[in-house]
PDB file of C-alpha atoms in Angstrom:
ATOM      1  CA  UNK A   1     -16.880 -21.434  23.385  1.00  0.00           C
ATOM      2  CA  UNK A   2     -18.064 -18.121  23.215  1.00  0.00           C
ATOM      3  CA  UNK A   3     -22.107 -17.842  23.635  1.00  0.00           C
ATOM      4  CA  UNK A   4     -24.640 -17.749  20.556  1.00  0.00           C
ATOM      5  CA  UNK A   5     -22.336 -20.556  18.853  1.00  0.00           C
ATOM      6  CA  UNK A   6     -21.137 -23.768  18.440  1.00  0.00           C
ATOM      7  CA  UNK A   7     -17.903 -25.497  16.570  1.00  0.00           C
ATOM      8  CA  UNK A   8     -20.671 -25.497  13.450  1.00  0.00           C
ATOM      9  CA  UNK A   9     -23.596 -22.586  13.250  1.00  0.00           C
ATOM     10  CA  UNK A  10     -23.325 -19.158  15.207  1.00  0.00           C
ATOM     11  CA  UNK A  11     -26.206 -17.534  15.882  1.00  0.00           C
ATOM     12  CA  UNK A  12     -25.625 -13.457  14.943  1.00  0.00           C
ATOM     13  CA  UNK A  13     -27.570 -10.191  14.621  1.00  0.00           C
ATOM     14  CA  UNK A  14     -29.573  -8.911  11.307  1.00  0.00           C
ATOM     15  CA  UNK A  15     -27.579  -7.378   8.957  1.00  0.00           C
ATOM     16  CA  UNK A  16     -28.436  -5.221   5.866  1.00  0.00           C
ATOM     17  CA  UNK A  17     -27.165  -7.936   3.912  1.00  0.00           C
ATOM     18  CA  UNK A  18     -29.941 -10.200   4.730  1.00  0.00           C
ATOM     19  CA  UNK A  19     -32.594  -8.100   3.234  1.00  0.00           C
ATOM     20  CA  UNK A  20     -32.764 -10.360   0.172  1.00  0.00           C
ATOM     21  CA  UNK A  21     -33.100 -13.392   2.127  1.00  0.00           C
ATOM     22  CA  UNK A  22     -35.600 -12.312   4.519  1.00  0.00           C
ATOM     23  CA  UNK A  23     -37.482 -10.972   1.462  1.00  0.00           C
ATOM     24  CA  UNK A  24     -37.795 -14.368   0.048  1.00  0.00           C
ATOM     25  CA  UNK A  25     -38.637 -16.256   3.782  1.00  0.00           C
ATOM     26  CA  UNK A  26     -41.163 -13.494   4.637  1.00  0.00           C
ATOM     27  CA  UNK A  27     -43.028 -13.916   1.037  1.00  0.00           C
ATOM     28  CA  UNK A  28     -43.057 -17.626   0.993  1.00  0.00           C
ATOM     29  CA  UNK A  29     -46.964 -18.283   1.481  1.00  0.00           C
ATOM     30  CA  UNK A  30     -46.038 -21.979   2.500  1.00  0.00           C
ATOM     31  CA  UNK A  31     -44.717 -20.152   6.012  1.00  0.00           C
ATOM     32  CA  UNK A  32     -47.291 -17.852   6.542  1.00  0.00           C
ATOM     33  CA  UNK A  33     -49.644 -20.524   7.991  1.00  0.00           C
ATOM     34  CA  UNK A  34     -47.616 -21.031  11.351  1.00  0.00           C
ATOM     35  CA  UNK A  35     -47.667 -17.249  11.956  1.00  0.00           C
ATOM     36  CA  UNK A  36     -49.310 -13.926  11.771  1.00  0.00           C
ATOM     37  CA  UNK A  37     -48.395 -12.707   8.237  1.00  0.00           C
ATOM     38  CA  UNK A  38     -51.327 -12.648   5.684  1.00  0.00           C
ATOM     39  CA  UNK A  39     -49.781 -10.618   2.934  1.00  0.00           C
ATOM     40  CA  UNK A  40     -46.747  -9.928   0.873  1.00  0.00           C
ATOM     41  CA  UNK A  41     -44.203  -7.302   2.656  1.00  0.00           C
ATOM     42  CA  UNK A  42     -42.123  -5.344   0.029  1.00  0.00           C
ATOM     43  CA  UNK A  43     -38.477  -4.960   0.144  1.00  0.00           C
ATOM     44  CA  UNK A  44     -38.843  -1.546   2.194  1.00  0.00           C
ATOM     45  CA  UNK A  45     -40.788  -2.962   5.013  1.00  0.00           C
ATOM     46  CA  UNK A  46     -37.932  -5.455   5.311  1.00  0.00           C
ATOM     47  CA  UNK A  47     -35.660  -2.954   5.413  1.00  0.00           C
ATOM     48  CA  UNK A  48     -37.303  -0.579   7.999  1.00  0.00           C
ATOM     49  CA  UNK A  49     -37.538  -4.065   9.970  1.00  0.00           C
ATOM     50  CA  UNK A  50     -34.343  -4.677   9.630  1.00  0.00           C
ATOM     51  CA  UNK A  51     -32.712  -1.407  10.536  1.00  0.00           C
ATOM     52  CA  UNK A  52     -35.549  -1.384  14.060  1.00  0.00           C
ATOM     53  CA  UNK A  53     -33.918  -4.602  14.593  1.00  0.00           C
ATOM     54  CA  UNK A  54     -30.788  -3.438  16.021  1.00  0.00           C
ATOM     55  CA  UNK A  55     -32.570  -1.694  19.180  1.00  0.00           C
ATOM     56  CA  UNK A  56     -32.578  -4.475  21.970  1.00  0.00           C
ATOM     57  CA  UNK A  57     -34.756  -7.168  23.483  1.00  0.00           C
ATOM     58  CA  UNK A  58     -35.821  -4.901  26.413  1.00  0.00           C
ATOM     59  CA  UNK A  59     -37.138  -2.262  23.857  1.00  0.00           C
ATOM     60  CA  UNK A  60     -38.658  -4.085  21.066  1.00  0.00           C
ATOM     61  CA  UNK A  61     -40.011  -7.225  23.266  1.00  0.00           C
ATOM     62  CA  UNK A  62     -38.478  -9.265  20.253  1.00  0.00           C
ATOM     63  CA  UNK A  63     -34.608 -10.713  19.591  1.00  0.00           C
ATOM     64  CA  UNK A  64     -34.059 -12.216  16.163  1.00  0.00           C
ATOM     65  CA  UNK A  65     -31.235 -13.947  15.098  1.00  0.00           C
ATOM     66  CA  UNK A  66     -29.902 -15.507  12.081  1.00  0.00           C
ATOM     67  CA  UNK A  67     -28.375 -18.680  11.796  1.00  0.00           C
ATOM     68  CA  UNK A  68     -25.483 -19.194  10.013  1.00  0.00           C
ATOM     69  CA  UNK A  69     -23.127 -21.795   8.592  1.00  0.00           C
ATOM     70  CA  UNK A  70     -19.486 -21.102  10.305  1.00  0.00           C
ATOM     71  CA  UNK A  71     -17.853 -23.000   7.330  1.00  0.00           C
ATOM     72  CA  UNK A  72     -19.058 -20.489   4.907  1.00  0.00           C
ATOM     73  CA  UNK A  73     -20.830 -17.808   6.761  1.00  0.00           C
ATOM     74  CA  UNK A  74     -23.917 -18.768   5.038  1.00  0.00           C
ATOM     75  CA  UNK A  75     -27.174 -17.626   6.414  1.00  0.00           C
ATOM     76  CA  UNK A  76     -29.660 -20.535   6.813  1.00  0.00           C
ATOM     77  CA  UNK A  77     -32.322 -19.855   9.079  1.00  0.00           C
ATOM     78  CA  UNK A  78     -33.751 -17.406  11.841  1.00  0.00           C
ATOM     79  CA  UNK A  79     -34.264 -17.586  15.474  1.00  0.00           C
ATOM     80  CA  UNK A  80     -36.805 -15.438  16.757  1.00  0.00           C
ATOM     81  CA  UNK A  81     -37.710 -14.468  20.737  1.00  0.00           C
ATOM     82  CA  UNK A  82     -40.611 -12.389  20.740  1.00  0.00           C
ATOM     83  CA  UNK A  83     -43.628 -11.367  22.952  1.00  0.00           C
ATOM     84  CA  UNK A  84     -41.004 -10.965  25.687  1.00  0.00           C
ATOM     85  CA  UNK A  85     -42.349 -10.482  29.050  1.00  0.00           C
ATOM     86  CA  UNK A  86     -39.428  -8.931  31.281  1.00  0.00           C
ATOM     87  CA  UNK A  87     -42.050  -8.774  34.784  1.00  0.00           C
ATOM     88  CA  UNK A  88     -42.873 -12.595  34.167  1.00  0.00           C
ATOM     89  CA  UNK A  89     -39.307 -13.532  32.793  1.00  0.00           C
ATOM     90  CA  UNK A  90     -41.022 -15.304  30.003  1.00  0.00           C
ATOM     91  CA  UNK A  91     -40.211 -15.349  26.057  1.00  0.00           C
ATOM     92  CA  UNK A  92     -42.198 -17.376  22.567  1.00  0.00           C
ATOM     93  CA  UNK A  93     -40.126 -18.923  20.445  1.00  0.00           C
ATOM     94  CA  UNK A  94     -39.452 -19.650  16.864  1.00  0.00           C
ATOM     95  CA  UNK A  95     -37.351 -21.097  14.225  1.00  0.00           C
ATOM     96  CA  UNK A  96     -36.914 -21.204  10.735  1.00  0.00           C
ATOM     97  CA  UNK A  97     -34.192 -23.432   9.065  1.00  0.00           C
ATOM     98  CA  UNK A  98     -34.214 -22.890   5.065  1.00  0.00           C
ATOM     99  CA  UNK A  99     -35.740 -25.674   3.152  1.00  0.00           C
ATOM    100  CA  UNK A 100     -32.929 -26.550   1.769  1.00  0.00           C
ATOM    101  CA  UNK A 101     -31.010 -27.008   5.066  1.00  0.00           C
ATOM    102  CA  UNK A 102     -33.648 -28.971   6.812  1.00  0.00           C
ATOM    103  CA  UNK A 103     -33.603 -32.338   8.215  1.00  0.00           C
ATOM    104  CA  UNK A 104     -29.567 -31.939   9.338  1.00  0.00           C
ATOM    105  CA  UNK A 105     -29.669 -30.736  13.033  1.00  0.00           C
ATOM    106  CA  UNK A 106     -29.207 -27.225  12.468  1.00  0.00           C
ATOM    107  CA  UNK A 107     -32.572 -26.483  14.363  1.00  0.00           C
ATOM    108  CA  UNK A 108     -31.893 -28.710  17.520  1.00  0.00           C
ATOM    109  CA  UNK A 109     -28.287 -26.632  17.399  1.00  0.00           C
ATOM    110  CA  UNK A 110     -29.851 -23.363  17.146  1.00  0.00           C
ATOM    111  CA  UNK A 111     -32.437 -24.368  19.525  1.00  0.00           C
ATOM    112  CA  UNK A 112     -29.413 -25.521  21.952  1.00  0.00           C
ATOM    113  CA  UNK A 113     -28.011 -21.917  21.880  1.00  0.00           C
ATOM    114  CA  UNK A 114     -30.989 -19.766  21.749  1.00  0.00           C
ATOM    115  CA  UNK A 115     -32.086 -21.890  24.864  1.00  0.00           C
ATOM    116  CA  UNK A 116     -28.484 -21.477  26.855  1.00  0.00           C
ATOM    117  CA  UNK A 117     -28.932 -17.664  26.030  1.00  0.00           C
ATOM    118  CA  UNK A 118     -32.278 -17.541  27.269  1.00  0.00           C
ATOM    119  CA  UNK A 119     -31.786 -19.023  30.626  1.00  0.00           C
ATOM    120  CA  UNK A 120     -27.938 -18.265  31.193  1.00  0.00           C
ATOM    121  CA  UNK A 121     -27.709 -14.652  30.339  1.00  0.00           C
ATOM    122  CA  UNK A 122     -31.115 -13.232  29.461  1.00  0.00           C
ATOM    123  CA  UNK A 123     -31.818 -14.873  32.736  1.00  0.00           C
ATOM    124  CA  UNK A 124     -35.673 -15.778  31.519  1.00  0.00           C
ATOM    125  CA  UNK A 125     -37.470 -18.691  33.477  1.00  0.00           C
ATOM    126  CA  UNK A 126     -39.673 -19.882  30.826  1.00  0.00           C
ATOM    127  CA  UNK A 127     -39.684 -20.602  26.890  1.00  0.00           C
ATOM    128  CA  UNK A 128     -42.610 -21.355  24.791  1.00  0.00           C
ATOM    129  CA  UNK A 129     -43.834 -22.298  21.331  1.00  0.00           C
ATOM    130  CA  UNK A 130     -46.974 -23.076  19.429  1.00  0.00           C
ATOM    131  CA  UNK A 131     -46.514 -26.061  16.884  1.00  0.00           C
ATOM    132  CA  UNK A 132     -49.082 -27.131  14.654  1.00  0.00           C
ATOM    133  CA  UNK A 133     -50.496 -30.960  15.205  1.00  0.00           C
ATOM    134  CA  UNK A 134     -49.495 -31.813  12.019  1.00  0.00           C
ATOM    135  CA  UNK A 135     -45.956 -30.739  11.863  1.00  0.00           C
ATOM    136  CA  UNK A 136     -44.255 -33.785  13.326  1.00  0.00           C
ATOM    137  CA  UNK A 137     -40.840 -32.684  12.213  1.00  0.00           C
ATOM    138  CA  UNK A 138     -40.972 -29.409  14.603  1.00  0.00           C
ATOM    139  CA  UNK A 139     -43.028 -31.334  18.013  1.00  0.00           C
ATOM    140  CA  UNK A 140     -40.229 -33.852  17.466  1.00  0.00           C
ATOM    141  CA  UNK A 141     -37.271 -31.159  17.328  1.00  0.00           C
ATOM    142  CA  UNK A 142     -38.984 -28.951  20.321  1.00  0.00           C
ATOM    143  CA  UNK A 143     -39.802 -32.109  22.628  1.00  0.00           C
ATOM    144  CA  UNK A 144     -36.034 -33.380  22.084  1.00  0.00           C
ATOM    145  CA  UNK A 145     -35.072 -30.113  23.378  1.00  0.00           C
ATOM    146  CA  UNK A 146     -36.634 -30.618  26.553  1.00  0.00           C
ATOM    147  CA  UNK A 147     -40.055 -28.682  26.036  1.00  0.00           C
ATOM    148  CA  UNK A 148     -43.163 -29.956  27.335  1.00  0.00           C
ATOM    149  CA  UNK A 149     -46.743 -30.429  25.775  1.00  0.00           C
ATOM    150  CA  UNK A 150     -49.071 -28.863  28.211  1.00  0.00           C
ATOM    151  CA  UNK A 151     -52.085 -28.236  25.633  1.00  0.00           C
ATOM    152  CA  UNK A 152     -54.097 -28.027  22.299  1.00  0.00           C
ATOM    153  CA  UNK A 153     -55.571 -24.967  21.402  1.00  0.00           C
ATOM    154  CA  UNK A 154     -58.361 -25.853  18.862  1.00  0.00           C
ATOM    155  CA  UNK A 155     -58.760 -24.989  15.364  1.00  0.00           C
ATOM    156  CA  UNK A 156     -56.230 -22.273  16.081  1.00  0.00           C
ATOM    157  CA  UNK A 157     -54.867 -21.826  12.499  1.00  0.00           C
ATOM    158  CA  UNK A 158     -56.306 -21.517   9.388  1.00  0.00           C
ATOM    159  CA  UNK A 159     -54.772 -23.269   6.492  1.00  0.00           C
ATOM    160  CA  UNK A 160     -55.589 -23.771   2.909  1.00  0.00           C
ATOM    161  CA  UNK A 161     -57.316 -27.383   3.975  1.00  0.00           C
ATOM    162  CA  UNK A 162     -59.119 -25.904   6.706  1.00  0.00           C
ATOM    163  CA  UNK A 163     -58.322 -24.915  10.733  1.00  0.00           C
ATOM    164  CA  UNK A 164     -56.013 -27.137  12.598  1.00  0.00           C
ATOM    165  CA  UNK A 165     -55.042 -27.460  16.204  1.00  0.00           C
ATOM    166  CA  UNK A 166     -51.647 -26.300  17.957  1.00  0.00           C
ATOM    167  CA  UNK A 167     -49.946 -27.500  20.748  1.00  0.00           C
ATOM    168  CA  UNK A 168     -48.680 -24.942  23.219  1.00  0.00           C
ATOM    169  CA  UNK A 169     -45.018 -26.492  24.132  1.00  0.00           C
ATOM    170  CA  UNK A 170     -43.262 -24.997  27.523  1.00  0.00           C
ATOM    171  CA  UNK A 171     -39.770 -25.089  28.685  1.00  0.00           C
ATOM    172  CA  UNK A 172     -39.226 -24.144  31.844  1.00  0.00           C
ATOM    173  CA  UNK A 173     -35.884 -23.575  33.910  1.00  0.00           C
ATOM    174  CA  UNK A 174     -36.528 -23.941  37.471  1.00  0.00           C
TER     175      UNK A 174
END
């Protein structure tokens, strides 16, 4: 099987076609709690991501990939390396599977193949991910994949309801 893909989802780089969809994902206020984003972005920010996307891991210190459907070549989610650290041979890690295709594996098989390009060909020795306490779903998803709780960092993110904590989740490939 050729890498970044299974018999069911393929894991493939940004196109100018996704502009609408990462317009909608990026502007959901739900998400913005388990990252960095604080405002709206507008459809040219997208786009001026999108088209700095295409430069590599090695120059942006980021990788994102969608996740899409083979069946249909439907786009349902995003897999994200970022703060890359080349020296250290480290990378963070994040997903997003679309609401709508939640709860049906997609993330553990995206997680599968981000993980065998990580180690395998990127040749990195370490994966991480914050996951908030709360989100059972995700600690589940990133424990089944092998990843490790090594701490809580405190009141780390501010939500609607007030701070809560994050576990820091490590994977590493010794």
């Amino acid at each position: 099987m050729p890498l970044l893909q299974n018999d069911i989802i393929a894991l493939r780089a940004l196109e100018p076609e996704d502009l609408e969809l990462f317009y909608v994902w990026e502007n959901n206020a739900e998400y913005w709690q388990y990252g960095n984003t604080l405002a709206p972005y507008s459809r040219f920010a997208i786009k001026q991501y999108l088209l700095n996307a295409q430069r590599d891991i090695y120059e942006n210190k980021e990788l994102r990939l969608m996740v899409e459907r083979k069946v249909d070549k439907k786009a349902i989610g995003a897999v994200d390396l970022f703060n890359y650290d080349p020296y250290h041979q480290r990378a963070e890690l994040g997903i997003l599977i679309d609401k709508t295709f939640q709860q049906q594996g997609f993330s553990s098989m995206a997680m599968a193949l981000v993980k065998e390009y990580a180690f395998d060909f990127l040749g990195l020795k370490q994966l991480y991910c914050h996951v908030p306490q709360k989100n059972e779903p995700s600690k589940r998803m990133v424990e089944k994949a092998g990843f490790v709780a090594v701490g809580i960092k405190k009141a780390w993110l501010k939500t609607p309801f007030g701070f809560d904590d994050v576990v820091f989740y490590q994977l590493v490939n010794l």
